[in-house]
Short mmCIF file of C-alpha atoms in Angstrom, two decimals:
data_model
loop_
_atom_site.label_atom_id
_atom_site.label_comp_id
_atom_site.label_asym_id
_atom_site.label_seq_id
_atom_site.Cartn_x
_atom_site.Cartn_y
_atom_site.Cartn_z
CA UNK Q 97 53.15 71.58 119.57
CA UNK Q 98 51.25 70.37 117.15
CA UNK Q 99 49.37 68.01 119.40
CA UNK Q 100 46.96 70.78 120.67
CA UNK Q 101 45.56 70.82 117.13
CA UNK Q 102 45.05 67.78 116.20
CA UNK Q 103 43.46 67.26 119.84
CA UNK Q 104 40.80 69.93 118.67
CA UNK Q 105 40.60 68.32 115.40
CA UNK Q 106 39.24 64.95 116.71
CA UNK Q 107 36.88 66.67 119.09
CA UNK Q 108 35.04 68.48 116.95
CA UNK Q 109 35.36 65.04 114.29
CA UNK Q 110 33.51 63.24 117.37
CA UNK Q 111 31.29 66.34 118.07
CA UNK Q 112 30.39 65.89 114.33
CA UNK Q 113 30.21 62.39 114.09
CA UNK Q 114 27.61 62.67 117.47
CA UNK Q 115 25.48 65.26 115.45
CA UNK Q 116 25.34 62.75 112.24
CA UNK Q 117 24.66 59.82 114.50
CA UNK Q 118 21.42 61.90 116.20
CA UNK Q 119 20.67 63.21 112.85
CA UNK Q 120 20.21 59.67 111.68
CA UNK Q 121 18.21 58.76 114.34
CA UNK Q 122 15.99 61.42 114.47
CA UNK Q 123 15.94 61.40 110.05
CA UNK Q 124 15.25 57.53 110.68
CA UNK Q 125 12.33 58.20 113.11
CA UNK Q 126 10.82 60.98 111.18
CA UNK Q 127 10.66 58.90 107.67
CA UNK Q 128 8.14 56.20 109.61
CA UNK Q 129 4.80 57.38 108.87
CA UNK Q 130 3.53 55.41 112.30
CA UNK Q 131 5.62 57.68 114.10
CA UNK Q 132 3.50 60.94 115.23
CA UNK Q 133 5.36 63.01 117.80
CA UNK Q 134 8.89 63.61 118.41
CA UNK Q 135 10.24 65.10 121.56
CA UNK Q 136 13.82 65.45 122.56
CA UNK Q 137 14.79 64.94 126.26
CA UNK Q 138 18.12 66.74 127.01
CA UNK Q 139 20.57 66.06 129.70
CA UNK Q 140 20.91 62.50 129.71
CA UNK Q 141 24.48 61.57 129.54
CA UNK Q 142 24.37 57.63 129.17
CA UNK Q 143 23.81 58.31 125.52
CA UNK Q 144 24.15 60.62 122.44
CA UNK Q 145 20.28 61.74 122.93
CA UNK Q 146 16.74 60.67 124.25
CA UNK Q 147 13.61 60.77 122.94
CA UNK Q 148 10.33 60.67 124.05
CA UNK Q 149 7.75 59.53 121.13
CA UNK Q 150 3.82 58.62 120.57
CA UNK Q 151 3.58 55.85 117.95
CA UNK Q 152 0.13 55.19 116.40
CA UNK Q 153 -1.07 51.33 117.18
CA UNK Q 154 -4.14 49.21 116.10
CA UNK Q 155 -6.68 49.17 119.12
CA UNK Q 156 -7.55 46.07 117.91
CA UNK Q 157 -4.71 43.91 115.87
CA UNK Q 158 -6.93 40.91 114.84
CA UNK Q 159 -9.41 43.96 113.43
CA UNK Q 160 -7.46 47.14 112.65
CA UNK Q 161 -11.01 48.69 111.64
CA UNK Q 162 -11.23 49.37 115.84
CA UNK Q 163 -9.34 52.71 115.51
CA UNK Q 164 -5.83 53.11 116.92
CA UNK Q 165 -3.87 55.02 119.76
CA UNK Q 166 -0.97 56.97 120.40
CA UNK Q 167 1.57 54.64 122.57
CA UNK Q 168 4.46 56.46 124.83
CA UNK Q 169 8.18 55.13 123.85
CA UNK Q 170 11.35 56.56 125.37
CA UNK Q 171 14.21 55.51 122.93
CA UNK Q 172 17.79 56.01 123.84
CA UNK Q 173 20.69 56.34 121.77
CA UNK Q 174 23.78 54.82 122.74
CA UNK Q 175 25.00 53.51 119.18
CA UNK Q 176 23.41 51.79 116.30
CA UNK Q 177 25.87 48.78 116.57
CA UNK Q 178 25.11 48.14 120.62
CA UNK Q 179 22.98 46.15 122.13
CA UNK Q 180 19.38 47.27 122.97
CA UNK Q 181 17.46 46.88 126.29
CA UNK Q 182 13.56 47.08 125.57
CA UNK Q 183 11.51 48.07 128.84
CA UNK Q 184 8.45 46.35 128.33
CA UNK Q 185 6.57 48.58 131.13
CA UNK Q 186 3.72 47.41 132.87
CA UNK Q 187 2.45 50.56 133.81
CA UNK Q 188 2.96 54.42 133.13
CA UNK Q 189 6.05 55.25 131.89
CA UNK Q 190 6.94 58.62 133.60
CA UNK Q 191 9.87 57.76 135.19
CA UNK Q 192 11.74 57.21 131.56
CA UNK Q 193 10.77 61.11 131.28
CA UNK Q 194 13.75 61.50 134.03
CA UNK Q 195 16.78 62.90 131.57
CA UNK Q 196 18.97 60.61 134.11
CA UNK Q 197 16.64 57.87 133.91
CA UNK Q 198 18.74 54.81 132.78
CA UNK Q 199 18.16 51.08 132.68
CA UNK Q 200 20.68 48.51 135.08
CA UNK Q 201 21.07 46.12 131.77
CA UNK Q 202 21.39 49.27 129.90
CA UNK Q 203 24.45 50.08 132.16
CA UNK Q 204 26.04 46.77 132.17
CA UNK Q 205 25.85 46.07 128.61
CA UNK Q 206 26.21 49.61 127.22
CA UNK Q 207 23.05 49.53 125.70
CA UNK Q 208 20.43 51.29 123.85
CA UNK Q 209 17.28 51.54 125.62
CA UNK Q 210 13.87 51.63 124.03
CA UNK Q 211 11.35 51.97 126.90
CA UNK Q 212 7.65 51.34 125.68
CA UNK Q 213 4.70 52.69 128.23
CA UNK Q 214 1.72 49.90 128.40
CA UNK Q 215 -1.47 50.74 126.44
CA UNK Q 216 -3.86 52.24 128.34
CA UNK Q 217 -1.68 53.32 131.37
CA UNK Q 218 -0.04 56.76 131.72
CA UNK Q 219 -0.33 58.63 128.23
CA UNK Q 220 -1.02 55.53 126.20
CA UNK Q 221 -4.92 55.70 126.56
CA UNK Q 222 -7.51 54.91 123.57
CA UNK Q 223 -9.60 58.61 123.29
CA UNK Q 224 -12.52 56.38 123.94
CA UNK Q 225 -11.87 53.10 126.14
CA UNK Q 226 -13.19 49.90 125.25
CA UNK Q 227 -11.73 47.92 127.98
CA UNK Q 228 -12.38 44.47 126.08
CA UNK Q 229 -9.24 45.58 123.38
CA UNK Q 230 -6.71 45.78 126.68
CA UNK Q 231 -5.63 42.00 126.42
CA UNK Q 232 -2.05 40.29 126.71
CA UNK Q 233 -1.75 39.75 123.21
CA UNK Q 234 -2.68 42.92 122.03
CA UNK Q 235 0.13 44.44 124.46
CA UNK Q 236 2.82 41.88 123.11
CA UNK Q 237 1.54 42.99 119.50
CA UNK Q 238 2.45 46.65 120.29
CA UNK Q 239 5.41 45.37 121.73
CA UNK Q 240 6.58 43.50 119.10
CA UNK Q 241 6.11 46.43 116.27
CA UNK Q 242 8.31 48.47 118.22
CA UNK Q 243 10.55 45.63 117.46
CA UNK Q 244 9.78 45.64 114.12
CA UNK Q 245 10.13 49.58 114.25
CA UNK Q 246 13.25 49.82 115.42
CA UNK Q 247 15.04 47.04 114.74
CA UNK Q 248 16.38 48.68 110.97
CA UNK Q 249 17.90 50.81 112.77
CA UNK Q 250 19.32 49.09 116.02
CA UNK Q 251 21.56 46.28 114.45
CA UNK Q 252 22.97 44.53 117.68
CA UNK Q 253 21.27 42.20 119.91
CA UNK Q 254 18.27 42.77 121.87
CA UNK Q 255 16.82 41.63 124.89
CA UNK Q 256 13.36 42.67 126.78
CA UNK Q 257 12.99 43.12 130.44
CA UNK Q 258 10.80 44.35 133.04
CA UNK Q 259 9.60 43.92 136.68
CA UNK Q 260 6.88 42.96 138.15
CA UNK Q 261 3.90 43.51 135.77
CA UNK Q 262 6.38 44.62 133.45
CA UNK Q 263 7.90 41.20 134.25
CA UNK Q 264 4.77 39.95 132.93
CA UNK Q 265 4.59 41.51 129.84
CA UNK Q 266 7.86 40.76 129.17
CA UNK Q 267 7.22 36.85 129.44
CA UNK Q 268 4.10 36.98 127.52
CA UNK Q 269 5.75 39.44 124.85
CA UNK Q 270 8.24 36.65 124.26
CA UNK Q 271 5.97 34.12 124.11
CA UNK Q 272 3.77 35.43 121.50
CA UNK Q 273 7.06 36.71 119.48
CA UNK Q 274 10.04 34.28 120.47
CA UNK Q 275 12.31 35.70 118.03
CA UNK Q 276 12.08 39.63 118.91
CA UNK Q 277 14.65 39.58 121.57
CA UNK Q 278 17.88 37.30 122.32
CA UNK Q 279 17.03 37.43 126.01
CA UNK Q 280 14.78 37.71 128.55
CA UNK Q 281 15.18 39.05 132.06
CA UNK Q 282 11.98 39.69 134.45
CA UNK Q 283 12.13 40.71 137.55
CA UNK Q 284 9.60 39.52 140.51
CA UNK Q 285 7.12 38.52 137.60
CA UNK Q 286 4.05 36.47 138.89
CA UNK Q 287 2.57 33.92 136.65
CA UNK Q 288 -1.16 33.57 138.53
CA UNK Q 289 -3.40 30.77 137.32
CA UNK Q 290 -6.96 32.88 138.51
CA UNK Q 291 -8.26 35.76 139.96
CA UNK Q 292 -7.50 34.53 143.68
CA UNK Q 293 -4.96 32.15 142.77
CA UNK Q 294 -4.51 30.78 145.82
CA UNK Q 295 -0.69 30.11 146.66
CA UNK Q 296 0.12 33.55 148.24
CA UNK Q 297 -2.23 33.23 150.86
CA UNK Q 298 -0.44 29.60 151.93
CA UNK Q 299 2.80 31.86 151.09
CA UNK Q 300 2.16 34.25 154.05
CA UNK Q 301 1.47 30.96 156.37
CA UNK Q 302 4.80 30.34 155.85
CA UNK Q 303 7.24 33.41 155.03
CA UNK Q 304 9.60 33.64 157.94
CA UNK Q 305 9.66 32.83 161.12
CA UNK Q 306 6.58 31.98 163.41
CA UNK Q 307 7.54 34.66 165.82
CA UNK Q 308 7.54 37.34 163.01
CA UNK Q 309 3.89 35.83 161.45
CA UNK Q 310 2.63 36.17 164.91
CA UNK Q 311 3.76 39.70 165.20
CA UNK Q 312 2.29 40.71 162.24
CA UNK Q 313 -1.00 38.82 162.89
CA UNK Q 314 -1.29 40.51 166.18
CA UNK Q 315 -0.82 43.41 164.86
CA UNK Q 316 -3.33 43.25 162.79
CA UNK Q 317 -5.89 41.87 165.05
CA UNK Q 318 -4.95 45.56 167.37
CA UNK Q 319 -6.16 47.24 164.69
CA UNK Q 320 -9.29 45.52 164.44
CA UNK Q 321 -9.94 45.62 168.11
CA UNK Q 322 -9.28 49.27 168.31
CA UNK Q 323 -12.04 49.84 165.31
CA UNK Q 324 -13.72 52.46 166.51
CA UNK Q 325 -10.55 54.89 166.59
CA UNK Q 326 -9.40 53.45 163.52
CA UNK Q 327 -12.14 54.38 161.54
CA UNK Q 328 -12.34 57.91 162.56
CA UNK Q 329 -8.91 58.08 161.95
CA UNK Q 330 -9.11 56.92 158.57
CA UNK Q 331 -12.43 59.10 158.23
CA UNK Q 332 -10.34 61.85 159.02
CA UNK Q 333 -7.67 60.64 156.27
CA UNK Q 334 -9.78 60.03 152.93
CA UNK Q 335 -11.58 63.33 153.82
CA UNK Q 336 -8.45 64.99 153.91
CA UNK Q 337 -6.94 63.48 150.73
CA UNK Q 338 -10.66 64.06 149.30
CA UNK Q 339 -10.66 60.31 148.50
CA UNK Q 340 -13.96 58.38 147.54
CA UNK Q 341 -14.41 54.61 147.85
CA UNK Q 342 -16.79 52.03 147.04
CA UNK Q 343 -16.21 50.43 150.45
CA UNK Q 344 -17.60 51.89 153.72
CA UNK Q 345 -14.20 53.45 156.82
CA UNK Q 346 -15.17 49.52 158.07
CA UNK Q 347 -15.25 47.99 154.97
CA UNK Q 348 -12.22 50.04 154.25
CA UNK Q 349 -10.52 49.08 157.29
CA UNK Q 350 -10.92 45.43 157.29
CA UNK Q 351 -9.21 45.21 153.58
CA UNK Q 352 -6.75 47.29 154.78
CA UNK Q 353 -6.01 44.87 157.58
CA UNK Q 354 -5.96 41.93 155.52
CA UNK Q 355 -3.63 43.68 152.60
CA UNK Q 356 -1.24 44.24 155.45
CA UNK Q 357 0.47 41.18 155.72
CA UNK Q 358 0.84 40.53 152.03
CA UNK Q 359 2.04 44.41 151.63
CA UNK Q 360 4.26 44.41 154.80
CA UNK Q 361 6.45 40.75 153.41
CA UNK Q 362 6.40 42.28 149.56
CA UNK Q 363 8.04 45.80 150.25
CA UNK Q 364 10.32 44.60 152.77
CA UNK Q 365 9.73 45.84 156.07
CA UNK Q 366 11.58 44.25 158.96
CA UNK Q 367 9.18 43.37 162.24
CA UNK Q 368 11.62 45.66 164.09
CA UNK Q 369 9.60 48.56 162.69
CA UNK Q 370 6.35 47.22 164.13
CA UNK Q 371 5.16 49.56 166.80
CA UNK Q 372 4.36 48.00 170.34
CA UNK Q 373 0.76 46.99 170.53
CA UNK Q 374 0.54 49.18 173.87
CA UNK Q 375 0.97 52.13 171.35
CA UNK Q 376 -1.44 54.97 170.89
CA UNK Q 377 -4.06 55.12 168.21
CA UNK Q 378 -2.14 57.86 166.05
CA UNK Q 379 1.29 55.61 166.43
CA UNK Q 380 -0.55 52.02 165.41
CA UNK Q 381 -2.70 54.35 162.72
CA UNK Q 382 0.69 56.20 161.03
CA UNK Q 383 2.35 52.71 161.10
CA UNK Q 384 -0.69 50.90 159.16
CA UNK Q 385 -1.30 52.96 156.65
CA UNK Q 386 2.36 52.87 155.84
CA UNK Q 387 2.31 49.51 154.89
CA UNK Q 388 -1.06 49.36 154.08
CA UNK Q 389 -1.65 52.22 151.73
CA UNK Q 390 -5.61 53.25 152.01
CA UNK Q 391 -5.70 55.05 148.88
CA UNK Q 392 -5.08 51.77 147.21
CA UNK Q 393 -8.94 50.96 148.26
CA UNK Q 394 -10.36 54.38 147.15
CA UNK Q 395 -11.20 55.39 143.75
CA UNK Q 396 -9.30 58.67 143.72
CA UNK Q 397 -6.14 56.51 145.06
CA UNK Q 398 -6.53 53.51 143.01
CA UNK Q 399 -7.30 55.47 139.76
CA UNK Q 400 -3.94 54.57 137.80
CA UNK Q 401 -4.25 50.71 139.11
CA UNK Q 402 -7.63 51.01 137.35
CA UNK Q 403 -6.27 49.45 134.11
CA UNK Q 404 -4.28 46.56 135.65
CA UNK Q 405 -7.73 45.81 138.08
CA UNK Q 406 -9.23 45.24 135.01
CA UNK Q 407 -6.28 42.92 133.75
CA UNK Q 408 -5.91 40.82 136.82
CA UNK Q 409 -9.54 40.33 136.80
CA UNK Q 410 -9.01 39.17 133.38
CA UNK Q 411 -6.21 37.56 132.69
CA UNK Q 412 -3.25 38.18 134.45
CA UNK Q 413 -4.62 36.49 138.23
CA UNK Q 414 -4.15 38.33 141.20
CA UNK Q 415 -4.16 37.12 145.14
CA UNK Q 416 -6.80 36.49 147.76
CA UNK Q 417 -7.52 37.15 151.82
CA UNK Q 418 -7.36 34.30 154.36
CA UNK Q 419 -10.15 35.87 156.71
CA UNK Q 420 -9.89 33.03 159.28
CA UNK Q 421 -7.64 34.27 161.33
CA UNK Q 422 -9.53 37.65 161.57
CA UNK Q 423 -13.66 36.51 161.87
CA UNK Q 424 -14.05 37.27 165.16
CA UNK Q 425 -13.14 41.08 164.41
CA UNK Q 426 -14.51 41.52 160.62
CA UNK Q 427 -17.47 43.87 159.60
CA UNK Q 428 -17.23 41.81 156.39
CA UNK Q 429 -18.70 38.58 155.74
CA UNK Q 430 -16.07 37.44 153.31
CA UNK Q 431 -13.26 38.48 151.00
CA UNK Q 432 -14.37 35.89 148.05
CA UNK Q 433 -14.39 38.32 145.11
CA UNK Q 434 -13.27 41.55 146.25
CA UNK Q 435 -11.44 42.49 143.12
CA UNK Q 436 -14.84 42.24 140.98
CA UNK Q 437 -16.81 43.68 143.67
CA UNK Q 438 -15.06 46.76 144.43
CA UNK Q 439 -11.61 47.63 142.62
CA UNK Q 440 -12.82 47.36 138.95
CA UNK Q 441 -13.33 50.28 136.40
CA UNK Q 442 -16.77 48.60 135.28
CA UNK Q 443 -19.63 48.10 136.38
CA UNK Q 444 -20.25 44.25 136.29
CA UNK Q 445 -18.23 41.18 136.96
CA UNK Q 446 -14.78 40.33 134.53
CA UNK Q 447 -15.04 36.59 134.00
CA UNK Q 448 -11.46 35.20 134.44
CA UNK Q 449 -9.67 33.40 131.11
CA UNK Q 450 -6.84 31.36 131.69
CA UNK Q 451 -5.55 30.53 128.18
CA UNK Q 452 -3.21 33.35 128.14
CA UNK Q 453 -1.48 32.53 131.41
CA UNK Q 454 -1.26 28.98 130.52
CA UNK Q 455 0.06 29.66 127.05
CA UNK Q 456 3.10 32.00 128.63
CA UNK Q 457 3.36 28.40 131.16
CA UNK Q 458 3.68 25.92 128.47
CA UNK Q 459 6.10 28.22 126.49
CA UNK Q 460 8.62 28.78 129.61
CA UNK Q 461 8.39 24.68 130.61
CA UNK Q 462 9.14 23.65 126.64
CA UNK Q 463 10.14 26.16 124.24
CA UNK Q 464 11.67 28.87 125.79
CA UNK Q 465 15.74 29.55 125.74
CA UNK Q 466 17.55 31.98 127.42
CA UNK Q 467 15.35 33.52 130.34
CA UNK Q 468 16.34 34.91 133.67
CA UNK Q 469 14.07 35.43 136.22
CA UNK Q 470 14.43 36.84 139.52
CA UNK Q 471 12.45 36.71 142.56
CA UNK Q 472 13.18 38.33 146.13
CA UNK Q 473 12.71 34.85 148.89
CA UNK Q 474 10.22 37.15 151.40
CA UNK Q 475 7.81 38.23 148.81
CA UNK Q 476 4.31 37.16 148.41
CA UNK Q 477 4.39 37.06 144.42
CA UNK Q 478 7.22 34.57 144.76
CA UNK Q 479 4.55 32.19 145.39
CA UNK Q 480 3.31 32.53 142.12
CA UNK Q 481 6.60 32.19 140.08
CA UNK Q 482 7.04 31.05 137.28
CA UNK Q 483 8.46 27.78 136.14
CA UNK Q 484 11.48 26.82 133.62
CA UNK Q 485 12.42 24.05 131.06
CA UNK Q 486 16.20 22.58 132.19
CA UNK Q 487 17.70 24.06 129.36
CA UNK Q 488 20.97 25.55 131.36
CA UNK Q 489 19.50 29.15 129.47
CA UNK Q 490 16.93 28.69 131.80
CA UNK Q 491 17.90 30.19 135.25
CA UNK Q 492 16.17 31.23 137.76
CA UNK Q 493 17.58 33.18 141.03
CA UNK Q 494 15.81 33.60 144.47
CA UNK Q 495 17.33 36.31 146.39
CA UNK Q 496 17.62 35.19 150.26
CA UNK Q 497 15.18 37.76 152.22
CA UNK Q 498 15.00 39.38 149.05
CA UNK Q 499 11.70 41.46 148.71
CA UNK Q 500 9.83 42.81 145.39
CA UNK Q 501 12.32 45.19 145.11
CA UNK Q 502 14.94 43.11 144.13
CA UNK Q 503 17.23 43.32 141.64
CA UNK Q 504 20.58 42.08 139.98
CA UNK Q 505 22.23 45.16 141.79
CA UNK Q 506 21.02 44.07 144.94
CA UNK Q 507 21.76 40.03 144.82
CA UNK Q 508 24.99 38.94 146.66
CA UNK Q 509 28.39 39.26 145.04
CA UNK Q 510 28.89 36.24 143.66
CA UNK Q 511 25.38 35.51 142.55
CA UNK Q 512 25.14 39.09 140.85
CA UNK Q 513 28.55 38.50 138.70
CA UNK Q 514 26.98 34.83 137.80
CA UNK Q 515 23.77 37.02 136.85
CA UNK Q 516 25.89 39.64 134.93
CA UNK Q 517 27.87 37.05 133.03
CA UNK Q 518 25.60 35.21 131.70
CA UNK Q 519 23.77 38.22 130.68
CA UNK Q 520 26.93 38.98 128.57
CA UNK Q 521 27.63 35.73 127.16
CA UNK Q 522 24.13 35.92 125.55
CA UNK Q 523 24.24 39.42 124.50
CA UNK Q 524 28.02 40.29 124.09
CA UNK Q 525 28.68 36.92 122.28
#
């Protein structure tokens, strides 16, 4: 009977042991001077304990004598010896404020998870912002001294990852620090060459089958021939959300119209769920603004894209409209320039700079080892991909019908495993 003890004697050795291990952590953050605010998030069982952090960072890191900010980081805690996933986020953060919030690299490798919020997004904002300090390289830099932060105490291998934008910053974070991480996997991560880069609007020419572009493009032309009901519908819809924009309903509407195609291939949608053109207003209306959100045109709507507006308009490229198909039926002229026209948080044009985006190109097609990327076959920003070396490190996976949500969880069987293992041979090794 004396197995009943010594059960009770290793659990509370373990139970110990946790409570050193968090103690370490927590002793380890508190002894770096850079680190201002420590807040434990409880109920996360993936790991011995989460916490939610503000780290002071330069403004400026070519001239530290610009101030600095407080930058959001969500570290998790698996163990010091394990691997470490860092989220390079392109965005806000929040969702790593979810206690069951957990990475799906964090789960296959059994990982540590260090999720860093992007300056000036979420709770990462200058007090006062001076928009010309929110540049790629800056980001990497506050990237990369989380790195340098954490990397003491987080002895295993590390890898950086994000989608989309986070995608993005995960590329160019690796580019401008090639030794931080071990690996690199982005997820439906553009690489666009100028503000209208031009290859997603030859994308959408081409993206299924002609059947389903004409159903979308007649679509699209019902809503423009029914603008009169339209725009007191939407009318009716920013009033109600009390939502502001720099565009007038028609304005509005036409943008709306031509975002529709792009939005409707990117999230998914199948052209099953296209209502019948003989449809009422209200039907046609609820199904449009679906796909094409209207608050992304409005300034109350748009307000946490304000940032990135300013970043696509700068440096990281964004897409165009093809208004041919649509002249007949547009209140607009043209579509050249809408981003600097209408979507930006300042007041005068953001002169485009390509260097950045062509450094993170030349890096991936010579230097660069060990890189995943993965792009969903139906979506628009696949058009804009970026390219690899053919070092066999470099891999690249298209998803068949795949949209921008997809992921390593949601490839095929096969594919996924080939994703997963060579994940593990890079990290695990």
């Amino acid at each position: 009977m004396k197995s009943a003890p010594l059960i009770l004697s290793l659990l509370l050795l373990l139970i110990l042991a946790n409570r050193i291990a968090a103690q370490d952590l927590l002793q380890f953050m508190q002894q770096r001077p850079e680190i201002k605010q420590i807040e434990e998030i409880s109920g996360n069982h993936s790991f011995k304990h989460t916490y939610e952090i503000k780290v002071r960072q330069p403004l400026n890191y070519a001239d530290t004598t610009a101030g600095f900010f407080l930058q959001r980081v969500f570290v998790s805690d698996k163990q010091a010896e394990s691997p470490t996933v860092l989220i390079t986020e392109g965005y806000d953060a929040d969702y790593a404020a979810d206690p069951a919030y957990i990475n799906e690299l964090t789960e296959i490798l059994k990982a540590n998870q260090i999720c860093i919020e992007h300056r000036y997004f979420g709770e990462s904002y200058p007090d006062s912002i001076v928009w010309k300090y929110l540049t790629v390289e800056n980001a990497a830099n506050d990237d990369h001294r989380i790195v340098e932060l954490f990397k003491p105490y987080f002895e295993g291998k590390w890898l950086n990852t994000g989608i989309s934008k986070g995608g993005q910053t995960a590329l160019a974070h690796r580019t401008f620090f090639p030794d931080d991480v071990s690996l690199t996997v982005a997820y439906v991560a553009p690489l666009n060459f100028g503000v209208e880069d031009g290859r997603h609007e030859v994308f959408l020419k081409t993206v299924g089958t002609q059947a389903d572009r004409d159903s979308i493009q007649n679509f699209q032309l019902e809503i423009l021939k029914r603008r009169e009901s339209m725009t007191v519908l939407l009318k009716e819809l920013c009033e109600q959300k009390g939502w502001d924009s720099k565009l007038s309903y028609d304005q509005m509407l036409d943008f709306m119209v031509l975002e529709y195609s792009f939005a409707f291939w990117q999230w998914g949608y199948h052209i099953s769920q296209i209502p019948p053109l003989k449809s009422n207003d209200e039907e046609l209306f609820a199904h449009f603004i679906k796909v094409s959100e209207p608050g992304y045109f409005t300034i109350q709507g748009s307000k946490k894209y304000q940032s990135f507006f300013y970043q696509a308009a700068r440096e990281l490229g964004y897409y165009g409209y093809d208004t041919e198909p649509f002249k007949e039926y547009l209140s607009i002229s043209t579509a050249k320039g809408y981003l600097n026209r209408y979507m930006l948080p300042v007041d005068h044009p953001v002169e485009y700079q390509p260097e950045t985006s062509l450094q993170v190109d030349k890096y991936l097609k010579n230097d660069a080892r060990n890189v995943l990327l993965i792009y969903g076959e139906t979506d628009p920003w696949s058009a804009s991909a970026a390219k690899l070396n053919n070092d066999p490190s470099m891999i690249k996976i298209i998803a068949p019908s795949g949209s921008h949500s997809t992921r390593i969880k949601s490839l095929s069987p096969t594919t996924k495993n080939d994703a997963i293992a060579f994940i593990r041979s890079v990290i695990l090794k």
